[in-house]
mmCIF file of C-alpha atoms in Angstrom:
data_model
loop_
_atom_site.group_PDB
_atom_site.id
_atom_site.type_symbol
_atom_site.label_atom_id
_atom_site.label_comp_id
_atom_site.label_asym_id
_atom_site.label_seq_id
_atom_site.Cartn_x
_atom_site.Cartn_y
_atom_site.Cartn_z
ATOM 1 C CA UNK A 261 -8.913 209.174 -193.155
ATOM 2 C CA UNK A 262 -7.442 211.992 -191.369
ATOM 3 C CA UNK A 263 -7.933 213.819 -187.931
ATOM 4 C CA UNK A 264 -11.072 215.881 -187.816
ATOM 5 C CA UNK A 265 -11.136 219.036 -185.418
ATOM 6 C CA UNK A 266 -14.518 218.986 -183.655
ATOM 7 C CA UNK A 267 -14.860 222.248 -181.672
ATOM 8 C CA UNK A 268 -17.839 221.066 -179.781
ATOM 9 C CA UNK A 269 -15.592 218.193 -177.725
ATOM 10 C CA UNK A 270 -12.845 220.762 -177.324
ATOM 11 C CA UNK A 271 -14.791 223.704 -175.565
ATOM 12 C CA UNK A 272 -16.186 220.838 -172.895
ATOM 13 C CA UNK A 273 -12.907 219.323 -172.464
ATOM 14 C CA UNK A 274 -11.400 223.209 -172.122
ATOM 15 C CA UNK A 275 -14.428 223.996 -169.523
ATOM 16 C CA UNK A 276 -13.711 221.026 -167.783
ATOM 17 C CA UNK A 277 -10.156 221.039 -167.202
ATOM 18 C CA UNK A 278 -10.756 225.102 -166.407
ATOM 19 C CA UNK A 279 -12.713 223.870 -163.057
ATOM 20 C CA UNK A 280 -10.641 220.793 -162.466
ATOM 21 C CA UNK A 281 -7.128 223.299 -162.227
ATOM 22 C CA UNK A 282 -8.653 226.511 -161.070
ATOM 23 C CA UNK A 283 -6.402 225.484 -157.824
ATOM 24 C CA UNK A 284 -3.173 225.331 -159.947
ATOM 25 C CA UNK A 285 -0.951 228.310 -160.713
ATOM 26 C CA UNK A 286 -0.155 226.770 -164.084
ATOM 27 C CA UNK A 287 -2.869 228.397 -166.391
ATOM 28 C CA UNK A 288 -3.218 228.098 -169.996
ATOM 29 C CA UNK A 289 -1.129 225.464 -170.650
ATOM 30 C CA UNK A 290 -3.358 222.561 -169.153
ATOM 31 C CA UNK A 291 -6.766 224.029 -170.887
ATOM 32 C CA UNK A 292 -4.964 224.334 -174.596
ATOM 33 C CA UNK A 293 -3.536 220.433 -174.584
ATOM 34 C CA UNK A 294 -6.922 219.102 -172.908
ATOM 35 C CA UNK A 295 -8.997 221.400 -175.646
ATOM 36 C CA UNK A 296 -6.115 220.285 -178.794
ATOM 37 C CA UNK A 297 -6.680 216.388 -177.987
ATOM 38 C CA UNK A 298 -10.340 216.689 -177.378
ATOM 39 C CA UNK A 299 -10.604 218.305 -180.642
ATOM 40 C CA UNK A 300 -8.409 215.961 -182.465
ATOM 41 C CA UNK A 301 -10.342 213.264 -180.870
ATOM 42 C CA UNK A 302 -7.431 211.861 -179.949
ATOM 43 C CA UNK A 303 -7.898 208.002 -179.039
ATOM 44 C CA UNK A 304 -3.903 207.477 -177.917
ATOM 45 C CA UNK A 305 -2.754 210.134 -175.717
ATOM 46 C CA UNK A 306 0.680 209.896 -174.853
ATOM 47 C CA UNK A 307 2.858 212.279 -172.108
ATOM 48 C CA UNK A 308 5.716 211.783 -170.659
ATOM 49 C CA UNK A 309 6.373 212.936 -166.753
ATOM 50 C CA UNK A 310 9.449 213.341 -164.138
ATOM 51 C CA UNK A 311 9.170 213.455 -160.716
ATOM 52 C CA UNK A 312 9.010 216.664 -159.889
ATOM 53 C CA UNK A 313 7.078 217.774 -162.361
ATOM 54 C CA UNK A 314 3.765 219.970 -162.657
ATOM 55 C CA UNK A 315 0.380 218.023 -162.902
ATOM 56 C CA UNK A 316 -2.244 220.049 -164.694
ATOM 57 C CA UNK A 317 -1.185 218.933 -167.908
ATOM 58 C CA UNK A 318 -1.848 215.549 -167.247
ATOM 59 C CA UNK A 319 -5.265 216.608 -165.377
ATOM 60 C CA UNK A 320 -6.030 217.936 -168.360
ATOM 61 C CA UNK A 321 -5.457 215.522 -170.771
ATOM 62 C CA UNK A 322 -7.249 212.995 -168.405
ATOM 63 C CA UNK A 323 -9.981 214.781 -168.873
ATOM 64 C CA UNK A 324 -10.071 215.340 -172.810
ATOM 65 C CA UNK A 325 -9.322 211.561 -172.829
ATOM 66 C CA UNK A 326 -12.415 210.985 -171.051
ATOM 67 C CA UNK A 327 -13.987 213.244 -173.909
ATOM 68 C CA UNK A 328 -12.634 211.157 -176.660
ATOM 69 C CA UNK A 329 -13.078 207.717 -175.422
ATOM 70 C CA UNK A 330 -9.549 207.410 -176.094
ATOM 71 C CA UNK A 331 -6.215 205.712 -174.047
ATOM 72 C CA UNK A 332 -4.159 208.127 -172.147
ATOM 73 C CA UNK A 333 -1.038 206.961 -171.195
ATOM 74 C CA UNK A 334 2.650 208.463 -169.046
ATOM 75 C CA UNK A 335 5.698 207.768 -169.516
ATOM 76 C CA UNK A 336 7.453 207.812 -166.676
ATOM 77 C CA UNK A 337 11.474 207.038 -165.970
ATOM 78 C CA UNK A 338 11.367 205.340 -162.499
ATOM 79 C CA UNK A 339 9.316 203.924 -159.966
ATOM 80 C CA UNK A 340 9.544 206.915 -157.493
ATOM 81 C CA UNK A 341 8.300 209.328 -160.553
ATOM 82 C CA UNK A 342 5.693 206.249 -161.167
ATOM 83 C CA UNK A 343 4.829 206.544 -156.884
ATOM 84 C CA UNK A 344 4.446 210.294 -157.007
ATOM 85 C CA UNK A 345 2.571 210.837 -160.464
ATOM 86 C CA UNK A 346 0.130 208.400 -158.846
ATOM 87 C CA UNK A 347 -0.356 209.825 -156.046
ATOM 88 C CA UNK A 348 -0.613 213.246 -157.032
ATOM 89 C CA UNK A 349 -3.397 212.522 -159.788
ATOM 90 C CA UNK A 350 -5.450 211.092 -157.008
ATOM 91 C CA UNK A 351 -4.863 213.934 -154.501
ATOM 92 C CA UNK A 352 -6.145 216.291 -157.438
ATOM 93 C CA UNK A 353 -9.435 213.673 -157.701
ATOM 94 C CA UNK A 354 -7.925 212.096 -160.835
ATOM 95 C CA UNK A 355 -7.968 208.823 -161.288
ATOM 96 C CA UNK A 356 -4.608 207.478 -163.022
ATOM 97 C CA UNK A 357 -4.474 206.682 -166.639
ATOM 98 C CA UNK A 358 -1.998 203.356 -167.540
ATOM 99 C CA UNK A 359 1.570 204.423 -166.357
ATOM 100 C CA UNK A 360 4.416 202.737 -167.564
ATOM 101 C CA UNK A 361 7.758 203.098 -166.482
ATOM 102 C CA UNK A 362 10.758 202.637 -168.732
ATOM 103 C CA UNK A 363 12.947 204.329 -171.167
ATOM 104 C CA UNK A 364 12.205 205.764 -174.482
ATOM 105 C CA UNK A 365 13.276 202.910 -176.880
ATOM 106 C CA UNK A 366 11.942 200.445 -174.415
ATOM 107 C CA UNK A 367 8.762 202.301 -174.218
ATOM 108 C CA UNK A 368 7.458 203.729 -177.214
ATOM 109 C CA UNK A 369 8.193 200.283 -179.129
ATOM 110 C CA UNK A 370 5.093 198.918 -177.482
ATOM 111 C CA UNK A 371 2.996 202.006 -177.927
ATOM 112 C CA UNK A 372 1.141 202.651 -181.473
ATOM 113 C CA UNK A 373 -1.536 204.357 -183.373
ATOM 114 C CA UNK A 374 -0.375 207.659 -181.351
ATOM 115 C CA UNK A 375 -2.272 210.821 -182.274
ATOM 116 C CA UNK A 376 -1.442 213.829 -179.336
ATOM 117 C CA UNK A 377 2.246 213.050 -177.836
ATOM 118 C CA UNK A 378 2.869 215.802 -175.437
ATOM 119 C CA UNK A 379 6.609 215.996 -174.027
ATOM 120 C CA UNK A 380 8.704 217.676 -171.520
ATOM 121 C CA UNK A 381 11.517 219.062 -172.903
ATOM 122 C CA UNK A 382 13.546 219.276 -169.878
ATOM 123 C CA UNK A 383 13.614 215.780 -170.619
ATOM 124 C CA UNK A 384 16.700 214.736 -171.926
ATOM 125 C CA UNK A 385 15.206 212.094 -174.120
ATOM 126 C CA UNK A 386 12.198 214.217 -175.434
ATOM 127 C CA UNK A 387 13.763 214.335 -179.028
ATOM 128 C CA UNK A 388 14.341 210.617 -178.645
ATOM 129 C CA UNK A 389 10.634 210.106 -177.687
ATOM 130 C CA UNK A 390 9.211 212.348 -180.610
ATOM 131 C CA UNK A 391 11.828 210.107 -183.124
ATOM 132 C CA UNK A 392 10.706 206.696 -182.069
ATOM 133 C CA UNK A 393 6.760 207.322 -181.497
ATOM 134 C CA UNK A 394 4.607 205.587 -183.981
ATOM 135 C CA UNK A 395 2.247 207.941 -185.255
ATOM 136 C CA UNK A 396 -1.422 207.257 -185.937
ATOM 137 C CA UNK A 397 -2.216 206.804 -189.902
ATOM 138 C CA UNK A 398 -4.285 209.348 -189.407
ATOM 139 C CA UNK A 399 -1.989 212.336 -188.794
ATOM 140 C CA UNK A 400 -0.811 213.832 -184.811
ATOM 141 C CA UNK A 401 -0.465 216.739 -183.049
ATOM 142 C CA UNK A 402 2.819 216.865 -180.877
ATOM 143 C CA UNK A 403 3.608 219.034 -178.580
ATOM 144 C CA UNK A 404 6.870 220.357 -176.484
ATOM 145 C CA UNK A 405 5.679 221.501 -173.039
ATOM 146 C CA UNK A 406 8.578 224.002 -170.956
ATOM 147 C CA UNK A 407 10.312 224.412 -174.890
ATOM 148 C CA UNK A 408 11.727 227.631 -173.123
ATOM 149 C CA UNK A 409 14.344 225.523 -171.449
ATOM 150 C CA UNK A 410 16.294 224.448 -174.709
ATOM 151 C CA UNK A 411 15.276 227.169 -176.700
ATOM 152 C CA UNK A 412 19.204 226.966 -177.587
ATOM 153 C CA UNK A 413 19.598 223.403 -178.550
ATOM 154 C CA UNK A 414 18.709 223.628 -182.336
ATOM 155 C CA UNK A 415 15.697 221.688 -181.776
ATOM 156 C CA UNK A 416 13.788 221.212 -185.520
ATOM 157 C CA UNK A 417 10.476 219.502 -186.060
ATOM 158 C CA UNK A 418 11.883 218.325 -189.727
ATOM 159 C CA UNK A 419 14.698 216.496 -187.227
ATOM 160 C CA UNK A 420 12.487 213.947 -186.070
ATOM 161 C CA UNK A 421 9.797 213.500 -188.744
ATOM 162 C CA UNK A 422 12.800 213.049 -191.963
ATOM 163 C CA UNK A 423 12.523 209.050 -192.525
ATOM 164 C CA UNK A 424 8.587 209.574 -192.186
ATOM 165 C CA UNK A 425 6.487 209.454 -195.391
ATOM 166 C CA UNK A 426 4.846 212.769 -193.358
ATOM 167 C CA UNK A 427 5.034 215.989 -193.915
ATOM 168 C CA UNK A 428 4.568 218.885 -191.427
ATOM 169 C CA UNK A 429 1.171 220.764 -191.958
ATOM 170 C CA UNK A 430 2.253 223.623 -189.707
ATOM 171 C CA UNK A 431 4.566 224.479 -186.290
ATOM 172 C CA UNK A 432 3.562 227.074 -183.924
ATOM 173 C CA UNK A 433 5.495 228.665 -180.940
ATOM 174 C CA UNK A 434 3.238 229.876 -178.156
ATOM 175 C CA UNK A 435 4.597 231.896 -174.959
ATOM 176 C CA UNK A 436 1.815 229.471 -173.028
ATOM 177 C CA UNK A 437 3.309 228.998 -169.570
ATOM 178 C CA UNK A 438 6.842 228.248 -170.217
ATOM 179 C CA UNK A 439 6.496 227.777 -173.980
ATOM 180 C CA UNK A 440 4.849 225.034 -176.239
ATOM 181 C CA UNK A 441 6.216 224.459 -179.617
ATOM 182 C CA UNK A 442 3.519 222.159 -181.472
ATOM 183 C CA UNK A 443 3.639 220.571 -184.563
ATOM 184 C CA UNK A 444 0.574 219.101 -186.592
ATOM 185 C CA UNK A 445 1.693 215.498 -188.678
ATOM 186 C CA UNK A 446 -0.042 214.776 -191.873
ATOM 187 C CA UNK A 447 -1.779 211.439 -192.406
ATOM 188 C CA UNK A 448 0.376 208.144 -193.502
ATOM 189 C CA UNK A 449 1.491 209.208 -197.082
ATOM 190 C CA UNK A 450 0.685 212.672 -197.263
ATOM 191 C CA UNK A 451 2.077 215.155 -199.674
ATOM 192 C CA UNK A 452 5.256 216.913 -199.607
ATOM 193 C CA UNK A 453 5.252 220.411 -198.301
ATOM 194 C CA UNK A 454 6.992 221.305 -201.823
ATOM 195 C CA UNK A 455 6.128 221.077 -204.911
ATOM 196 C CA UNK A 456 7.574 220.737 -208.321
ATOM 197 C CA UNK A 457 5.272 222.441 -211.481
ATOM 198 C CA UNK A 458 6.425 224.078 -215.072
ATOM 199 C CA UNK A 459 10.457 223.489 -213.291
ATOM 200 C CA UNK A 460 9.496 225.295 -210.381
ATOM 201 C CA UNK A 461 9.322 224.899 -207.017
ATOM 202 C CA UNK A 462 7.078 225.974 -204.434
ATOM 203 C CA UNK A 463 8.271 225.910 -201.014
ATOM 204 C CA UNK A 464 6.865 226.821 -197.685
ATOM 205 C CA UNK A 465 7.564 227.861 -194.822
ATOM 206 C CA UNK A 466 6.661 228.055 -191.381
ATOM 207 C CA UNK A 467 7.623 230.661 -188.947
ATOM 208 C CA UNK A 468 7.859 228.750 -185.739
ATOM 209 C CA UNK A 469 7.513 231.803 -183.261
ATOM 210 C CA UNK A 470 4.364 233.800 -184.992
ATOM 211 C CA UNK A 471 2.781 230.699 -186.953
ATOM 212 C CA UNK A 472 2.762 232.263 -190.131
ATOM 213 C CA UNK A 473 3.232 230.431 -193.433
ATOM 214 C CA UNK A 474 5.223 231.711 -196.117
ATOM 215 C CA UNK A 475 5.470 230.114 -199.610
ATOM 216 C CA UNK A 476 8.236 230.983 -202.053
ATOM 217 C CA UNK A 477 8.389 230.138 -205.481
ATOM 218 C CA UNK A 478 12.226 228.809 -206.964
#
């Protein structure tokens, strides 16, 4: 079984979080994660949060979790962050989803069946998070929220998926607020993205700034 895209779920969630942010200067972002993990029908939503940090995002996936029937859950590193994500939700009308505070190996060890991780990647454990998450059977969607800010730091999607029996069904790059790189995860056992016929090999590839796929026969 693998993740199905229903479009129908998605526009609602996306209409939804539209009127639910309208107040927020963050645009775009917060109505593309909420319409990807309605879609998906994602049933564990995972994000991680610092204090600090913006909250449409998390209104928005609130909201598609609502959609999907599904768990939403934030990671957060202290109990201040834990205080002030809290509080904020319910100033926006929001009520919470389950918070847990903690650090990544601590964390996502207890958390499974995963199918839309969204990070921060002014995080300095986001790589960490996307390594140790255990993926749904059914495939994921991840996603790198402000990827503008280590745009430098040799950041690959094959980097934390190699000791999966996954393979990456496509990365895209979108100048959405301060950049989202996403990344779609095949089901549990899913083919290789290369393959071997008549001693060659076809290889693809995916251009991580316009989407595009390439495949090249060696």
């Amino acid at each position: 079984m693998k993740l199905v895209w229903s479009p129908e779920t998605a526009s609602k969630a996306y209409i939804d979080t539209v009127r639910s942010c309208e107040l927020f200067h963050e645009s775009g972002v917060a109505e593309l994660v909420s319409a990807m993990a309605a879609g998906w029908n994602a049933q564990v939503i995972v994000e991680t949060w610092s204090q600090g940090g913006v909250m449409p995002t998390s209104i928005g996936l609130e909201i598609a979790s609502r959609h999907t029937g599904g768990r939403h859950v934030c990671i957060v590193p202290d109990e201040r962050s834990r205080s002030e994500y809290v509080r904020s939700m319910s100033e926006a009308g929001m009520s919470s989803p389950e918070v847990i505070v903690g650090e990544a190996e601590e964390v996502m060890n207890g958390l499974s069946g995963i199918d839309f991780l969204v990070v921060d990647s002014r995080r300095k454990d986001f790589s960490r998070v996307l390594r140790l998450a255990k993926l749904s059977s059914k495939g994921a969607v991840l996603v790198c929220k402000n990827a503008n800010s280590r745009a430098s730091s040799g950041f690959k999607w094959r980097c934390v998926l190699d000791e999966r029996s996954r393979r990456l069904v496509r990365s895209v790059f979108l100048p959405v607020g301060k950049g989202l790189d996403m990344a779609h995860v095949s089901a549990l056992g899913g083919n290789s993205g290369s393959t071997v016929k008549g001693g060659k090999r076809w290889i693809k590839h995916v251009d991580r700034h316009s989407g595009e796929v390439h495949v090249i026969r060696r």
